[in-house]
XYZ file of N, CA and C in Angstrom:
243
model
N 122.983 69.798 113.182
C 123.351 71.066 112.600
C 122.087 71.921 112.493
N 121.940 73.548 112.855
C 121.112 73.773 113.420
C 121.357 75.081 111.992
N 120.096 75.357 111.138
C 120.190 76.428 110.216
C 119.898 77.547 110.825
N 120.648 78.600 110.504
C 120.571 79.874 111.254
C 119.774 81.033 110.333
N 118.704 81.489 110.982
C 117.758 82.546 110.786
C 118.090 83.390 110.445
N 117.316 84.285 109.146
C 118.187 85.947 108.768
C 117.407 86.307 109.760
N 117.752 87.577 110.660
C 117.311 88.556 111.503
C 115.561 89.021 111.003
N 115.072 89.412 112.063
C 113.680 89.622 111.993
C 114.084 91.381 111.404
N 113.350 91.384 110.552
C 113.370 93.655 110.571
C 112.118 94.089 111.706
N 111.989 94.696 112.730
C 111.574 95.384 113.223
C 111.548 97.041 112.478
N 110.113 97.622 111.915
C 110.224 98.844 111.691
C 108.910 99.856 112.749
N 108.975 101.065 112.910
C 108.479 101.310 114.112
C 107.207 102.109 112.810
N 105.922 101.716 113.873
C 104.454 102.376 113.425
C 105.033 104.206 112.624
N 104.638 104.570 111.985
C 104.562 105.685 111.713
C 103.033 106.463 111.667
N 102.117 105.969 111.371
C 100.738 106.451 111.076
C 99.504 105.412 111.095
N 98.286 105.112 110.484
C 97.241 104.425 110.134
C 96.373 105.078 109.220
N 96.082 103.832 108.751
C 94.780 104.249 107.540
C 93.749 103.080 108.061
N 92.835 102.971 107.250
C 91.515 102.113 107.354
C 91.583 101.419 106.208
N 91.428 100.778 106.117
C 91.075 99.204 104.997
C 89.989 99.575 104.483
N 89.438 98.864 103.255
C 87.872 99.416 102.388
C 86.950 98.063 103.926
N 87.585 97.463 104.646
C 86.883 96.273 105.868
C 86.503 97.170 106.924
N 86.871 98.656 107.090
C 87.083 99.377 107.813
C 88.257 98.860 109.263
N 88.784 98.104 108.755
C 89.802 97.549 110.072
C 91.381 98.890 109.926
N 92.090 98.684 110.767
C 92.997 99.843 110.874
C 94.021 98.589 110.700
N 95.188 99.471 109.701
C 96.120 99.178 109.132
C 97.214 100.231 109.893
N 98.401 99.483 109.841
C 99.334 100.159 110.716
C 100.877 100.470 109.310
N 101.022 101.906 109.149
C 101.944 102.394 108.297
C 103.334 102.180 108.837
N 103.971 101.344 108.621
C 105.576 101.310 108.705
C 106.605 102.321 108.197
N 107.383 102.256 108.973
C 108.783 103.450 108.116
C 109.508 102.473 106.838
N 109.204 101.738 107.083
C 109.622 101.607 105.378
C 108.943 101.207 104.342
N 107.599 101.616 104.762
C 106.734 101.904 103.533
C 105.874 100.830 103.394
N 105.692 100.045 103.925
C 104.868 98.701 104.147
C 103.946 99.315 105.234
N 102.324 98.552 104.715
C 101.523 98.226 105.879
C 100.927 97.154 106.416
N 100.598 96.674 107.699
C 100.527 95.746 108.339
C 99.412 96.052 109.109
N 97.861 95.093 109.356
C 96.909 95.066 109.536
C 97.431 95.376 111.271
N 96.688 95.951 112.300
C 96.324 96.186 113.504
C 95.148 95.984 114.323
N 94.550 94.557 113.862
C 92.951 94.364 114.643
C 93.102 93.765 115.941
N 92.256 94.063 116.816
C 91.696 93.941 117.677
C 90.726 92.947 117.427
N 91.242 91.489 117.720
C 89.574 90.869 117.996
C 89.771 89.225 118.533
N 89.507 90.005 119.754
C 89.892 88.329 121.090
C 89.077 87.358 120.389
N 89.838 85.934 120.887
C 91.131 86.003 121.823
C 92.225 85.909 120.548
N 92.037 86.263 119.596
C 93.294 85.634 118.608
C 94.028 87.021 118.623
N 93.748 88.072 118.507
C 94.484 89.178 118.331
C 94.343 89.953 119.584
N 94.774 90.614 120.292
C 94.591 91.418 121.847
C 95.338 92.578 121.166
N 94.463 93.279 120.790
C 95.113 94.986 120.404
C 94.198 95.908 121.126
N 93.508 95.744 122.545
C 92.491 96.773 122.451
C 92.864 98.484 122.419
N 94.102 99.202 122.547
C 94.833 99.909 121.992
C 94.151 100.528 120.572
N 93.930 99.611 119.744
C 93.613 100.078 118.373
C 92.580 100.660 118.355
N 91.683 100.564 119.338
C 90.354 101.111 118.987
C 89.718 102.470 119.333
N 90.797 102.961 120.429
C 90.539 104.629 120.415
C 92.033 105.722 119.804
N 91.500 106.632 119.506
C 92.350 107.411 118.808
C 93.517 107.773 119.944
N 93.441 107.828 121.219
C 94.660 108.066 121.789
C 95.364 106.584 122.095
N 94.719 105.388 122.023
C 95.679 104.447 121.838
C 96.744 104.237 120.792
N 96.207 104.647 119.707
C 96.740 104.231 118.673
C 97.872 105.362 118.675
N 97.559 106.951 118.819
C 98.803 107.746 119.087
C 99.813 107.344 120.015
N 99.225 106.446 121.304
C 100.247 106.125 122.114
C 101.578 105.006 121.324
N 100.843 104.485 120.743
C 101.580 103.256 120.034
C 102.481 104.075 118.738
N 102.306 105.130 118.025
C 103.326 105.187 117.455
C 104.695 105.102 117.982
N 105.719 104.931 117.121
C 107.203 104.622 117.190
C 107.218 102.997 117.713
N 106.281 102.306 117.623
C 106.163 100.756 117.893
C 106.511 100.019 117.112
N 107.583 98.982 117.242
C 108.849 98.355 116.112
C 107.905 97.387 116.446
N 107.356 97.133 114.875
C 106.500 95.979 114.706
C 107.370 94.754 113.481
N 107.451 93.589 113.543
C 107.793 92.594 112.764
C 107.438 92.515 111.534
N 108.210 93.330 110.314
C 107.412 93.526 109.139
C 108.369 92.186 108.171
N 107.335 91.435 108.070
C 107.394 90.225 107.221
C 107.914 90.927 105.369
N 106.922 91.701 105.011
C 107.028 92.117 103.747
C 109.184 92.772 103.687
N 109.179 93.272 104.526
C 110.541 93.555 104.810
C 111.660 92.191 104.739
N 111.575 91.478 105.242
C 111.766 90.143 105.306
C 111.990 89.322 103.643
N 110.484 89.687 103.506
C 110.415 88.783 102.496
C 110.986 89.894 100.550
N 111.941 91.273 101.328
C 112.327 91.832 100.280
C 110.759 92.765 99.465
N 110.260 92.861 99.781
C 108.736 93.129 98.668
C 108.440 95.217 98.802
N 108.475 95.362 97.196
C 108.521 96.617 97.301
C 107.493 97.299 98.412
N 107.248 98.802 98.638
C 106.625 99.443 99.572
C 104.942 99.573 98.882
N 104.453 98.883 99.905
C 102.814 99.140 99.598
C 102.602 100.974 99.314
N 100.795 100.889 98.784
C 99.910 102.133 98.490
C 100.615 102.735 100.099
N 100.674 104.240 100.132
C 99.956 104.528 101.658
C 98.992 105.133 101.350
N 98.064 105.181 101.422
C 96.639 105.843 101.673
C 96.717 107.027 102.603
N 95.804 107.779 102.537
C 95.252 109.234 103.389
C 95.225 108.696 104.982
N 95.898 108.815 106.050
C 96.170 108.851 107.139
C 94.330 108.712 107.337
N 94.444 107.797 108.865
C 93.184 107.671 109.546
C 93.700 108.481 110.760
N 92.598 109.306 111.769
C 93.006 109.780 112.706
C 92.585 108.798 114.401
């Protein structure tokens, strides 16, 4: 007997801010944020690191766990460009 999974939430990028680590954080539409680093081989985002990557990537339905796990909507902070 095989237990069946609640559905993943996919919510799509809306914006970025910077962390006090200076790493870029990725703003969700439902109000959660979710870290966006770049740093082989464990993470392959090189995308994140110039400002027209990261514009390319908005509307990107990313796997928001906090969604998942029910948890109210994080700070958003002042947009990074």
């Amino acid at each position: 007997m095989s237990v069946s999974q609640p559905p993943l939430m996919l919510q799509p990028i809306t914006g970025y801010h910077r962390d006090e680590e200076n790493h870029y954080v990725a703003q969700l539409a439902c109000g959660h944020n979710q870290h966006v680093r770049h740093d082989p081989p464990w993470q392959n985002r090189p995308w994140v690191v110039t400002r027209e990557g990261r514009q390319q990537m908005l509307g990107l339905e990313l796997q928001c766990k906090k969604c998942d796990e029910g948890a109210p909507p994080d700070k958003q902070p002042r947009e990074a460009d």
